[in-house]
CSV table of C-alpha atoms and ligand atoms in Angstrom, one decimal:
chain,number,residue,atom,x,y,z
A,23,UNK,CA,-14.5,-14.9,7.1
A,24,UNK,CA,-12.4,-14.3,4.0
A,25,UNK,CA,-9.3,-12.3,5.1
A,26,UNK,CA,-7.4,-10.1,2.6
A,27,UNK,CA,-3.9,-8.6,3.0
A,28,UNK,CA,-2.2,-5.9,1.1
A,29,UNK,CA,1.2,-4.0,1.4
A,30,UNK,CA,2.3,-0.5,0.8
A,31,UNK,CA,3.8,2.8,1.8
A,32,UNK,CA,0.6,4.8,1.5
A,33,UNK,CA,2.4,8.2,1.8
A,34,UNK,CA,0.5,11.4,1.0
A,35,UNK,CA,-2.7,9.3,1.0
A,36,UNK,CA,-4.7,9.9,-2.2
A,37,UNK,CA,-7.7,8.6,-4.1
A,38,UNK,CA,-5.7,6.0,-5.9
A,39,UNK,CA,-4.8,4.4,-2.6
A,40,UNK,CA,-8.4,4.6,-1.4
A,41,UNK,CA,-9.7,2.9,-4.6
A,42,UNK,CA,-7.1,0.1,-4.1
A,43,UNK,CA,-8.2,-0.4,-0.5
A,44,UNK,CA,-11.9,-0.4,-1.4
A,45,UNK,CA,-11.4,-3.0,-4.0
A,46,UNK,CA,-9.1,-5.1,-1.9
A,47,UNK,CA,-11.6,-5.1,1.0
A,48,UNK,CA,-14.4,-6.1,-1.4
A,49,UNK,CA,-12.6,-9.3,-2.2
A,50,UNK,CA,-13.3,-10.5,1.3
A,51,UNK,CA,-14.7,-9.6,4.7
A,52,UNK,CA,-11.6,-8.3,6.5
A,53,UNK,CA,-8.7,-6.2,5.2
A,54,UNK,CA,-5.2,-6.1,6.7
A,55,UNK,CA,-2.8,-3.5,5.5
A,56,UNK,CA,0.9,-4.2,6.1
A,57,UNK,CA,2.3,-0.6,6.1
A,58,UNK,CA,5.9,-0.1,5.0
A,59,UNK,CA,8.1,1.2,7.8
A,60,UNK,CA,10.8,3.8,7.1
A,61,UNK,CA,13.4,1.1,7.0
A,62,UNK,CA,11.7,-0.9,4.3
A,63,UNK,CA,11.0,2.3,2.4
A,64,UNK,CA,14.7,2.8,2.2
A,65,UNK,CA,15.0,-0.7,0.8
A,66,UNK,CA,12.4,0.3,-1.8
A,67,UNK,CA,14.3,3.5,-2.5
A,68,UNK,CA,11.5,5.6,-1.1
A,69,UNK,CA,11.4,8.4,1.5
A,70,UNK,CA,8.0,8.9,3.0
A,71,UNK,CA,6.9,12.5,3.8
A,72,UNK,CA,4.7,11.3,6.7
A,73,UNK,CA,6.1,9.1,9.5
A,74,UNK,CA,5.0,5.5,10.0
A,75,UNK,CA,2.8,6.5,12.9
A,76,UNK,CA,1.1,9.3,10.8
A,77,UNK,CA,0.5,7.0,7.9
A,78,UNK,CA,-0.8,4.3,10.2
A,79,UNK,CA,-3.3,6.8,11.8
A,80,UNK,CA,-4.6,7.8,8.4
A,81,UNK,CA,-5.0,4.2,7.2
A,82,UNK,CA,-6.8,3.1,10.5
A,83,UNK,CA,-9.3,5.9,9.8
A,84,UNK,CA,-10.4,4.4,6.5
A,85,UNK,CA,-13.6,2.4,6.6
A,86,UNK,CA,-12.2,-0.4,4.3
A,87,UNK,CA,-9.2,-1.1,6.6
A,88,UNK,CA,-9.7,-3.5,9.6
A,89,UNK,CA,-6.1,-3.8,10.8
A,90,UNK,CA,-2.7,-2.1,10.1
A,91,UNK,CA,0.5,-4.0,10.8
A,92,UNK,CA,4.1,-3.0,10.1
A,93,UNK,CA,5.8,-4.2,6.9
A,94,UNK,CA,9.4,-4.1,8.2
A,95,UNK,CA,10.9,-7.0,6.2
A,96,UNK,CA,10.5,-7.7,2.5
A,97,UNK,CA,10.4,-11.4,3.3
A,98,UNK,CA,7.6,-11.3,5.9
A,99,UNK,CA,4.7,-11.9,3.5
A,100,UNK,CA,4.7,-15.7,3.8
A,101,UNK,CA,4.7,-15.6,7.6
A,102,UNK,CA,2.0,-12.9,7.6
A,103,UNK,CA,-0.3,-15.0,5.4
A,104,UNK,CA,0.1,-17.9,7.8
A,105,UNK,CA,0.0,-15.9,11.0
A,106,UNK,CA,-3.2,-13.9,10.0
A,107,UNK,CA,-4.8,-16.8,8.2
A,108,UNK,CA,-5.0,-14.8,5.0
A,109,UNK,CA,-7.1,-16.1,2.1
A,110,UNK,CA,-6.2,-13.4,-0.5
A,111,UNK,CA,-3.1,-11.3,-1.1
A,112,UNK,CA,-4.1,-8.3,-3.2
A,113,UNK,CA,-1.9,-5.5,-4.6
A,114,UNK,CA,-1.8,-3.0,-7.5
A,115,UNK,CA,-0.9,-4.5,-10.9
A,116,UNK,CA,2.3,-2.5,-11.0
A,117,UNK,CA,3.5,-5.5,-9.1
A,118,UNK,CA,2.0,-8.0,-11.5
A,119,UNK,CA,3.8,-11.3,-11.3
A,120,UNK,CA,6.2,-10.3,-8.5
A,121,UNK,CA,4.2,-12.1,-5.8
A,122,UNK,CA,3.0,-15.2,-7.7
A,123,UNK,CA,5.1,-17.3,-5.4
A,124,UNK,CA,2.5,-16.7,-2.7
A,125,UNK,CA,0.0,-18.7,-4.7
A,126,UNK,CA,1.0,-21.8,-2.7
A,127,UNK,CA,-0.4,-20.1,0.4
A,128,UNK,CA,-3.3,-18.0,-0.8
A,129,UNK,CA,-5.0,-16.5,-3.8
A,130,UNK,CA,-3.0,-13.7,-5.4
A,131,UNK,CA,-4.9,-10.8,-7.0
A,132,UNK,CA,-3.4,-7.9,-8.9
A,133,UNK,CA,-5.8,-4.9,-9.0
A,134,UNK,CA,-5.5,-2.3,-11.8
A,135,UNK,CA,-3.7,0.8,-10.7
A,136,UNK,CA,-5.6,4.1,-10.8
A,137,UNK,CA,-4.2,6.2,-13.6
A,138,UNK,CA,-3.5,9.9,-13.2
A,139,UNK,CA,-2.5,10.0,-9.6
A,140,UNK,CA,0.5,9.0,-7.5
A,141,UNK,CA,2.5,10.3,-4.6
A,142,UNK,CA,5.4,11.0,-6.9
A,143,UNK,CA,3.1,13.1,-9.2
A,144,UNK,CA,1.7,15.0,-6.3
A,145,UNK,CA,5.2,15.9,-5.1
A,146,UNK,CA,6.3,16.9,-8.6
A,147,UNK,CA,3.2,19.0,-9.3
A,148,UNK,CA,3.6,20.8,-6.0
A,149,UNK,CA,7.3,21.5,-6.7
A,150,UNK,CA,6.4,22.9,-10.2
A,151,UNK,CA,3.8,25.2,-8.7
A,152,UNK,CA,6.2,26.4,-6.0
A,153,UNK,CA,8.8,27.2,-8.7
A,154,UNK,CA,6.2,29.1,-10.8
A,155,UNK,CA,5.1,31.1,-7.8
A,156,UNK,CA,8.8,32.1,-7.1
A,157,UNK,CA,9.1,33.3,-10.7
A,158,UNK,CA,6.0,35.4,-10.6
B,215,C2G,N1,-1.8,2.3,-6.1
B,215,C2G,C1,-2.8,2.3,-7.1
B,215,C2G,N2,-3.0,3.4,-7.9
B,215,C2G,C2,-2.2,4.4,-7.7
B,215,C2G,C3,-1.1,4.4,-6.8
B,215,C2G,C4,-1.0,3.3,-6.0
B,215,C2G,O1,-3.6,1.3,-7.2
B,215,C2G,N3,-2.3,5.5,-8.6
B,215,C2G,C5,-1.7,1.1,-5.3
B,215,C2G,C6,-0.3,0.4,-5.4
B,215,C2G,O2,-0.4,-0.5,-6.6
B,215,C2G,C7,-0.2,-0.4,-4.1
B,215,C2G,C8,-0.9,0.6,-3.1
B,215,C2G,O3,-1.7,1.5,-3.9
B,215,C2G,O4,-1.0,-1.6,-4.2
B,215,C2G,C9,0.1,1.4,-2.3
B,215,C2G,O5,0.9,2.0,-3.2
B,215,C2G,P1,2.4,2.5,-2.6
B,215,C2G,O6,2.2,3.2,-1.3
B,215,C2G,O7,3.2,3.1,-3.7
B,215,C2G,O8,3.0,1.0,-2.2
B,215,C2G,P2,4.2,0.2,-2.9
B,215,C2G,O9,5.5,1.0,-2.8
B,215,C2G,O10,3.8,-0.3,-4.2
B,215,C2G,O11,4.4,-0.9,-1.8
B,215,C2G,O12,5.7,-5.2,-0.3
B,215,C2G,C10,5.0,-4.5,-1.3
B,215,C2G,C11,5.3,-3.0,-1.2
B,215,C2G,O13,5.4,-2.5,0.1
B,215,C2G,C12,4.2,-2.2,-2.0
């Protein structure tokens, strides 16, 4: 059984996230998602709209996801890979090169990001439409 792990915030779940999870799962037979807690989001300079529990519920409902664990520490990747006997670490290529150090423990795969969608873009577009509505 080839086990894959990926990490992320997965806020305001969108089709770019789903495409990442689908491709990550297709690299093996079992996909673990280490979901960023609110604490580590602060470390990443992010504030999620949905709580950790809400984001976890949504991820656990996705057919490509077999297990969701908390990502609460930036340095937990090595121990996760060992603990869960991971064969492949996969993540979007916006992180290209950043996790090459994990190569000593498992295969590291950077998957092309989906263009045209992001949580930030969704928030910005919604803000713009709300401002337009106010002006009308
Ligand atoms: N992603 C993607 N295409 C998009 C948006 C996101 O492929 N249009 C991918 C990202 O590359 C990442 C995953 O979806 O692999 C989750 O994205 P985020 O929730 O933004 O996660 P991020 O902040 O990149 O967290 O320790 C690593 C970090 O926790 C990664």
